[in-house]
GROMACS .gro file of N, CA and C in nm:
model
  330
    1MET      N    1   0.096  -0.125  -0.002
    1MET     CA    2   0.000  -0.019   0.006
    1MET      C    3   0.078   0.130   0.001
    2GLN      N    4   0.054   0.208  -0.078
    2GLN     CA    5   0.148   0.348  -0.090
    2GLN      C    6   0.107   0.442   0.015
    3THR      N    7   0.197   0.525   0.062
    3THR     CA    8   0.157   0.607   0.188
    3THR      C    9   0.108   0.736   0.096
    4GLN      N   10   0.007   0.794   0.141
    4GLN     CA   11  -0.045   0.905   0.064
    4GLN      C   12   0.028   1.033   0.150
    5PRO      N   13   0.057   1.115   0.079
    5PRO     CA   14   0.107   1.254   0.115
    5PRO      C   15   0.056   1.293   0.241
    6GLY      N   16   0.132   1.319   0.344
    6GLY     CA   17   0.068   1.359   0.505
    6GLY      C   18   0.039   1.248   0.569
    7MET      N   19   0.065   1.141   0.523
    7MET     CA   20   0.019   0.996   0.624
    7MET      C   21   0.154   0.969   0.691
    8ILE      N   22   0.259   1.012   0.680
    8ILE     CA   23   0.388   0.975   0.712
    8ILE      C   24   0.379   0.915   0.865
    9GLY      N   25   0.400   0.784   0.886
    9GLY     CA   26   0.373   0.741   1.005
    9GLY      C   27   0.229   0.722   1.064
   10ALA      N   28   0.154   0.710   0.980
   10ALA     CA   29   0.015   0.663   1.019
   10ALA      C   30  -0.013   0.526   0.989
   11VAL      N   31  -0.091   0.475   1.066
   11VAL     CA   32  -0.118   0.342   1.049
   11VAL      C   33  -0.258   0.314   1.002
   12PRO      N   34  -0.283   0.229   0.878
   12PRO     CA   35  -0.396   0.211   0.826
   12PRO      C   36  -0.500   0.200   0.920
   13GLY      N   37  -0.627   0.274   0.930
   13GLY     CA   38  -0.733   0.232   1.006
   13GLY      C   39  -0.725   0.362   1.091
   14GLN      N   40  -0.611   0.402   1.115
   14GLN     CA   41  -0.621   0.514   1.235
   14GLN      C   42  -0.589   0.666   1.144
   15ILE      N   43  -0.610   0.742   1.239
   15ILE     CA   44  -0.607   0.909   1.189
   15ILE      C   45  -0.458   0.931   1.165
   16PRO      N   46  -0.472   1.005   1.040
   16PRO     CA   47  -0.320   1.068   1.008
   16PRO      C   48  -0.291   1.127   1.138
   17LEU      N   49  -0.125   1.088   1.154
   17LEU     CA   50  -0.051   1.176   1.249
   17LEU      C   51  -0.009   1.304   1.205
   18VAL      N   52  -0.005   1.360   1.081
   18VAL     CA   53   0.038   1.479   1.045
   18VAL      C   54  -0.075   1.559   0.996
   19ARG      N   55  -0.099   1.691   1.069
   19ARG     CA   56  -0.194   1.775   1.019
   19ARG      C   57  -0.174   1.820   0.862
   20ILE      N   58  -0.287   1.824   0.792
   20ILE     CA   59  -0.301   1.854   0.652
   20ILE      C   60  -0.365   2.002   0.636
   21SER      N   61  -0.320   2.072   0.559
   21SER     CA   62  -0.346   2.236   0.524
   21SER      C   63  -0.478   2.221   0.425
   22THR      N   64  -0.548   2.323   0.416
   22THR     CA   65  -0.676   2.360   0.338
   22THR      C   66  -0.600   2.341   0.204
   23ASP      N   67  -0.488   2.396   0.179
   23ASP     CA   68  -0.410   2.371   0.049
   23ASP      C   69  -0.394   2.232  -0.004
   24GLN      N   70  -0.349   2.172   0.082
   24GLN     CA   71  -0.333   2.034   0.038
   24GLN      C   72  -0.471   1.960   0.017
   25ILE      N   73  -0.563   1.965   0.119
   25ILE     CA   74  -0.699   1.909   0.069
   25ILE      C   75  -0.745   1.954  -0.031
   26GLN      N   76  -0.729   2.089  -0.068
   26GLN     CA   77  -0.793   2.163  -0.227
   26GLN      C   78  -0.715   2.078  -0.340
   27LYS      N   79  -0.592   2.053  -0.317
   27LYS     CA   80  -0.528   1.999  -0.428
   27LYS      C   81  -0.576   1.821  -0.449
   28TYR      N   82  -0.603   1.758  -0.332
   28TYR     CA   83  -0.689   1.639  -0.351
   28TYR      C   84  -0.818   1.653  -0.411
   29LEU      N   85  -0.896   1.752  -0.387
   29LEU     CA   86  -1.020   1.788  -0.472
   29LEU      C   87  -1.010   1.824  -0.578
   30ASP      N   88  -0.888   1.900  -0.636
   30ASP     CA   89  -0.879   1.919  -0.778
   30ASP      C   90  -0.845   1.783  -0.830
   31GLU      N   91  -0.758   1.716  -0.791
   31GLU     CA   92  -0.713   1.591  -0.840
   31GLU      C   93  -0.822   1.504  -0.874
   32ASN      N   94  -0.901   1.493  -0.766
   32ASN     CA   95  -1.027   1.380  -0.775
   32ASN      C   96  -1.127   1.444  -0.882
   33LYS      N   97  -1.138   1.559  -0.924
   33LYS     CA   98  -1.207   1.646  -1.048
   33LYS      C   99  -1.146   1.603  -1.158
   34GLN      N  100  -1.011   1.592  -1.170
   34GLN     CA  101  -0.955   1.561  -1.281
   34GLN      C  102  -0.942   1.394  -1.313
   35LEU      N  103  -0.945   1.325  -1.212
   35LEU     CA  104  -0.977   1.161  -1.213
   35LEU      C  105  -1.117   1.148  -1.250
   36ILE      N  106  -1.225   1.232  -1.199
   36ILE     CA  107  -1.369   1.216  -1.252
   36ILE      C  108  -1.383   1.230  -1.418
   37LEU      N  109  -1.297   1.338  -1.454
   37LEU     CA  110  -1.317   1.363  -1.582
   37LEU      C  111  -1.240   1.263  -1.679
   38ALA      N  112  -1.109   1.220  -1.622
   38ALA     CA  113  -1.055   1.110  -1.688
   38ALA      C  114  -1.134   0.968  -1.699
   39ILE      N  115  -1.200   0.940  -1.605
   39ILE     CA  116  -1.288   0.829  -1.596
   39ILE      C  117  -1.399   0.851  -1.691
   40LEU      N  118  -1.479   0.959  -1.699
   40LEU     CA  119  -1.580   0.977  -1.799
   40LEU      C  120  -1.508   0.972  -1.958
   41GLU      N  121  -1.409   1.035  -1.976
   41GLU     CA  122  -1.343   1.035  -2.094
   41GLU      C  123  -1.316   0.892  -2.136
   42ASN      N  124  -1.235   0.810  -2.067
   42ASN     CA  125  -1.197   0.680  -2.067
   42ASN      C  126  -1.349   0.587  -2.119
   43GLN      N  127  -1.449   0.609  -2.030
   43GLN     CA  128  -1.535   0.520  -2.047
   43GLN      C  129  -1.622   0.544  -2.192
   44ASN      N  130  -1.604   0.675  -2.232
   44ASN     CA  131  -1.655   0.696  -2.341
   44ASN      C  132  -1.579   0.645  -2.470
   45LEU      N  133  -1.460   0.629  -2.436
   45LEU     CA  134  -1.353   0.578  -2.520
   45LEU      C  135  -1.359   0.378  -2.515
   46GLY      N  136  -1.424   0.376  -2.436
   46GLY     CA  137  -1.428   0.212  -2.405
   46GLY      C  138  -1.310   0.178  -2.320
   47LYS      N  139  -1.217   0.239  -2.295
   47LYS     CA  140  -1.108   0.198  -2.231
   47LYS      C  141  -1.115   0.178  -2.089
   48LEU      N  142  -1.167   0.064  -2.062
   48LEU     CA  143  -1.209  -0.003  -1.927
   48LEU      C  144  -1.067  -0.002  -1.804
   49ALA      N  145  -0.984  -0.056  -1.861
   49ALA     CA  146  -0.891  -0.085  -1.782
   49ALA      C  147  -0.818   0.052  -1.739
   50GLU      N  148  -0.796   0.181  -1.830
   50GLU     CA  149  -0.777   0.314  -1.778
   50GLU      C  150  -0.899   0.329  -1.659
   51CYS      N  151  -0.986   0.334  -1.686
   51CYS     CA  152  -1.130   0.352  -1.592
   51CYS      C  153  -1.090   0.302  -1.427
   52ALA      N  154  -1.053   0.176  -1.461
   52ALA     CA  155  -1.031   0.105  -1.330
   52ALA      C  156  -0.925   0.155  -1.227
   53GLN      N  157  -0.806   0.195  -1.314
   53GLN     CA  158  -0.698   0.263  -1.275
   53GLN      C  159  -0.737   0.411  -1.195
   54TYR      N  160  -0.796   0.454  -1.265
   54TYR     CA  161  -0.844   0.603  -1.225
   54TYR      C  162  -0.916   0.610  -1.097
   55GLN      N  163  -1.014   0.515  -1.118
   55GLN     CA  164  -1.134   0.484  -1.037
   55GLN      C  165  -1.059   0.439  -0.884
   56ALA      N  166  -0.956   0.316  -0.900
   56ALA     CA  167  -0.879   0.298  -0.757
   56ALA      C  168  -0.811   0.423  -0.709
   57GLN      N  169  -0.763   0.512  -0.772
   57GLN     CA  170  -0.680   0.610  -0.716
   57GLN      C  171  -0.791   0.735  -0.654
   58LEU      N  172  -0.909   0.747  -0.735
   58LEU     CA  173  -0.994   0.834  -0.665
   58LEU      C  174  -1.045   0.774  -0.541
   59GLN      N  175  -1.077   0.626  -0.526
   59GLN     CA  176  -1.101   0.586  -0.415
   59GLN      C  177  -1.024   0.612  -0.285
   60LYS      N  178  -0.895   0.577  -0.314
   60LYS     CA  179  -0.800   0.624  -0.243
   60LYS      C  180  -0.802   0.771  -0.195
   61ASN      N  181  -0.808   0.839  -0.283
   61ASN     CA  182  -0.813   1.001  -0.228
   61ASN      C  183  -0.942   1.008  -0.153
   62LEU      N  184  -1.061   0.975  -0.190
   62LEU     CA  185  -1.165   0.998  -0.089
   62LEU      C  186  -1.163   0.924   0.035
   63LEU      N  187  -1.104   0.809   0.051
   63LEU     CA  188  -1.091   0.748   0.168
   63LEU      C  189  -1.006   0.836   0.276
   64TYR      N  190  -0.888   0.892   0.218
   64TYR     CA  191  -0.811   0.964   0.280
   64TYR      C  192  -0.875   1.091   0.316
   65LEU      N  193  -0.964   1.146   0.239
   65LEU     CA  194  -1.014   1.283   0.279
   65LEU      C  195  -1.112   1.266   0.375
   66ALA      N  196  -1.185   1.140   0.369
   66ALA     CA  197  -1.287   1.089   0.461
   66ALA      C  198  -1.242   1.084   0.604
   67ALA      N  199  -1.108   1.022   0.601
   67ALA     CA  200  -1.038   0.989   0.743
   67ALA      C  201  -1.015   1.123   0.808
   68ILE      N  202  -0.972   1.223   0.705
   68ILE     CA  203  -0.931   1.369   0.785
   68ILE      C  204  -1.071   1.422   0.834
   69ALA      N  205  -1.167   1.421   0.768
   69ALA     CA  206  -1.282   1.481   0.785
   69ALA      C  207  -1.340   1.414   0.933
   70ASP      N  208  -1.325   1.297   0.961
   70ASP     CA  209  -1.376   1.212   1.056
   70ASP      C  210  -1.263   1.263   1.165
   71ALA      N  211  -1.141   1.272   1.159
   71ALA     CA  212  -1.059   1.303   1.280
   71ALA      C  213  -1.084   1.465   1.325
   72GLN      N  214  -1.165   1.544   1.236
   72GLN     CA  215  -1.201   1.688   1.291
   72GLN      C  216  -1.297   1.665   1.412
   73PRO      N  217  -1.259   1.749   1.506
   73PRO     CA  218  -1.337   1.783   1.636
   73PRO      C  219  -1.477   1.832   1.576
   74GLN      N  220  -1.569   1.775   1.652
   74GLN     CA  221  -1.720   1.764   1.597
   74GLN      C  222  -1.766   1.921   1.697
   75GLY      N  223  -1.816   2.000   1.631
   75GLY     CA  224  -1.863   2.122   1.697
   75GLY      C  225  -2.045   2.107   1.708
   76PRO      N  226  -2.073   2.214   1.754
   76PRO     CA  227  -2.229   2.193   1.760
   76PRO      C  228  -2.293   2.175   1.624
   77PRO      N  229  -2.405   2.097   1.626
   77PRO     CA  230  -2.473   2.080   1.504
   77PRO      C  231  -2.520   2.219   1.450
   78MET      N  232  -2.489   2.222   1.315
   78MET     CA  233  -2.518   2.338   1.219
   78MET      C  234  -2.660   2.362   1.195
   79ARG      N  235  -2.734   2.492   1.226
   79ARG     CA  236  -2.845   2.500   1.216
   79ARG      C  237  -2.872   2.583   1.083
   80PRO      N  238  -2.970   2.534   0.995
   80PRO     CA  239  -2.981   2.639   0.870
   80PRO      C  240  -2.996   2.796   0.902
   81PRO      N  241  -2.958   2.860   0.828
   81PRO     CA  242  -2.998   3.011   0.853
   81PRO      C  243  -3.127   3.047   0.867
   82ALA      N  244  -3.163   3.131   0.944
   82ALA     CA  245  -3.307   3.168   0.960
   82ALA      C  246  -3.350   3.247   0.820
   83LEU      N  247  -3.470   3.236   0.800
   83LEU     CA  248  -3.523   3.307   0.659
   83LEU      C  249  -3.611   3.444   0.717
   84PRO      N  250  -3.570   3.537   0.613
   84PRO     CA  251  -3.603   3.645   0.652
   84PRO      C  252  -3.780   3.656   0.693
   85HIS      N  253  -3.826   3.748   0.771
   85HIS     CA  254  -3.975   3.740   0.786
   85HIS      C  255  -4.065   3.738   0.639
   86GLN      N  256  -4.024   3.819   0.559
   86GLN     CA  257  -4.101   3.803   0.462
   86GLN      C  258  -4.112   3.686   0.351
   87ALA      N  259  -4.016   3.601   0.392
   87ALA     CA  260  -3.979   3.472   0.321
   87ALA      C  261  -4.077   3.367   0.374
   88ILE      N  262  -4.137   3.375   0.475
   88ILE     CA  263  -4.215   3.279   0.555
   88ILE      C  264  -4.337   3.297   0.528
   89PRO      N  265  -4.418   3.191   0.462
   89PRO     CA  266  -4.563   3.218   0.410
   89PRO      C  267  -4.642   3.228   0.533
   90ALA      N  268  -4.739   3.329   0.527
   90ALA     CA  269  -4.845   3.335   0.632
   90ALA      C  270  -4.928   3.172   0.655
   91PRO      N  271  -4.990   3.172   0.764
   91PRO     CA  272  -5.043   3.020   0.785
   91PRO      C  273  -5.177   3.024   0.717
   92TYR      N  274  -5.251   2.945   0.630
   92TYR     CA  275  -5.370   2.956   0.562
   92TYR      C  276  -5.469   2.991   0.637
   93ASN      N  277  -5.482   2.995   0.781
   93ASN     CA  278  -5.589   3.022   0.868
   93ASN      C  279  -5.582   3.153   0.928
   94GLN      N  280  -5.474   3.217   0.893
   94GLN     CA  281  -5.465   3.358   0.931
   94GLN      C  282  -5.559   3.449   0.879
   95PRO      N  283  -5.644   3.530   0.961
   95PRO     CA  284  -5.705   3.601   0.853
   95PRO      C  285  -5.652   3.727   0.798
   96GLN      N  286  -5.697   3.750   0.677
   96GLN     CA  287  -5.647   3.827   0.552
   96GLN      C  288  -5.722   3.979   0.595
   97LEU      N  289  -5.635   4.080   0.591
   97LEU     CA  290  -5.676   4.205   0.585
   97LEU      C  291  -5.733   4.244   0.456
   98HIS      N  292  -5.874   4.307   0.461
   98HIS     CA  293  -5.932   4.339   0.347
   98HIS      C  294  -5.961   4.489   0.362
   99HIS      N  295  -5.931   4.556   0.274
   99HIS     CA  296  -6.012   4.726   0.277
   99HIS      C  297  -6.137   4.679   0.226
  100HIS      N  298  -6.251   4.755   0.288
  100HIS     CA  299  -6.391   4.785   0.235
  100HIS      C  300  -6.395   4.907   0.197
  101TYR      N  301  -6.465   4.922   0.066
  101TYR     CA  302  -6.517   5.047   0.042
  101TYR      C  303  -6.642   5.084   0.036
  102VAL      N  304  -6.664   5.182   0.113
  102VAL     CA  305  -6.811   5.241   0.120
  102VAL      C  306  -6.834   5.354   0.068
  103ASN      N  307  -6.919   5.356  -0.045
  103ASN     CA  308  -6.969   5.493  -0.109
  103ASN      C  309  -6.801   5.524  -0.186
  104GLY      N  310  -6.717   5.441  -0.207
  104GLY     CA  311  -6.577   5.489  -0.279
  104GLY      C  312  -6.473   5.565  -0.189
  105ASP      N  313  -6.509   5.572  -0.060
  105ASP     CA  314  -6.414   5.624   0.036
  105ASP      C  315  -6.336   5.518   0.111
  106PRO      N  316  -6.206   5.497   0.097
  106PRO     CA  317  -6.139   5.385   0.171
  106PRO      C  318  -6.138   5.396   0.315
  107SER      N  319  -6.142   5.520   0.368
  107SER     CA  320  -6.118   5.533   0.482
  107SER      C  321  -6.270   5.527   0.593
  108ALA      N  322  -6.367   5.520   0.503
  108ALA     CA  323  -6.501   5.487   0.580
  108ALA      C  324  -6.494   5.352   0.670
  109PRO      N  325  -6.578   5.372   0.772
  109PRO     CA  326  -6.600   5.249   0.858
  109PRO      C  327  -6.689   5.140   0.787
  110LYS      N  328  -6.671   5.031   0.831
  110LYS     CA  329  -6.742   4.929   0.743
  110LYS      C  330  -6.887   4.943   0.807
   0.00000   0.00000   0.00000
């Protein structure tokens, strides 16, 4: 098994001992994007052996990134942002305000 960058001294199945920077994580994400595009291209060309090779590398990268994510301290659960008051629809049973016109005067009492 090849050692992933940043996993020096890591034991398989355990958290990597070396911290990884966000730049390094972004490099993995960029590489994964290229691997996915290469897989699609090779599938369209019927080159299944190449697809399998790229898929294996993609799986290694994803497992490594998942291990990093799992090792992160868990914070409080994220709540979705509150919607502005105007974005929340009024309940259907809420009385609607209607202007009653009496003799064409909107200010006249009902």
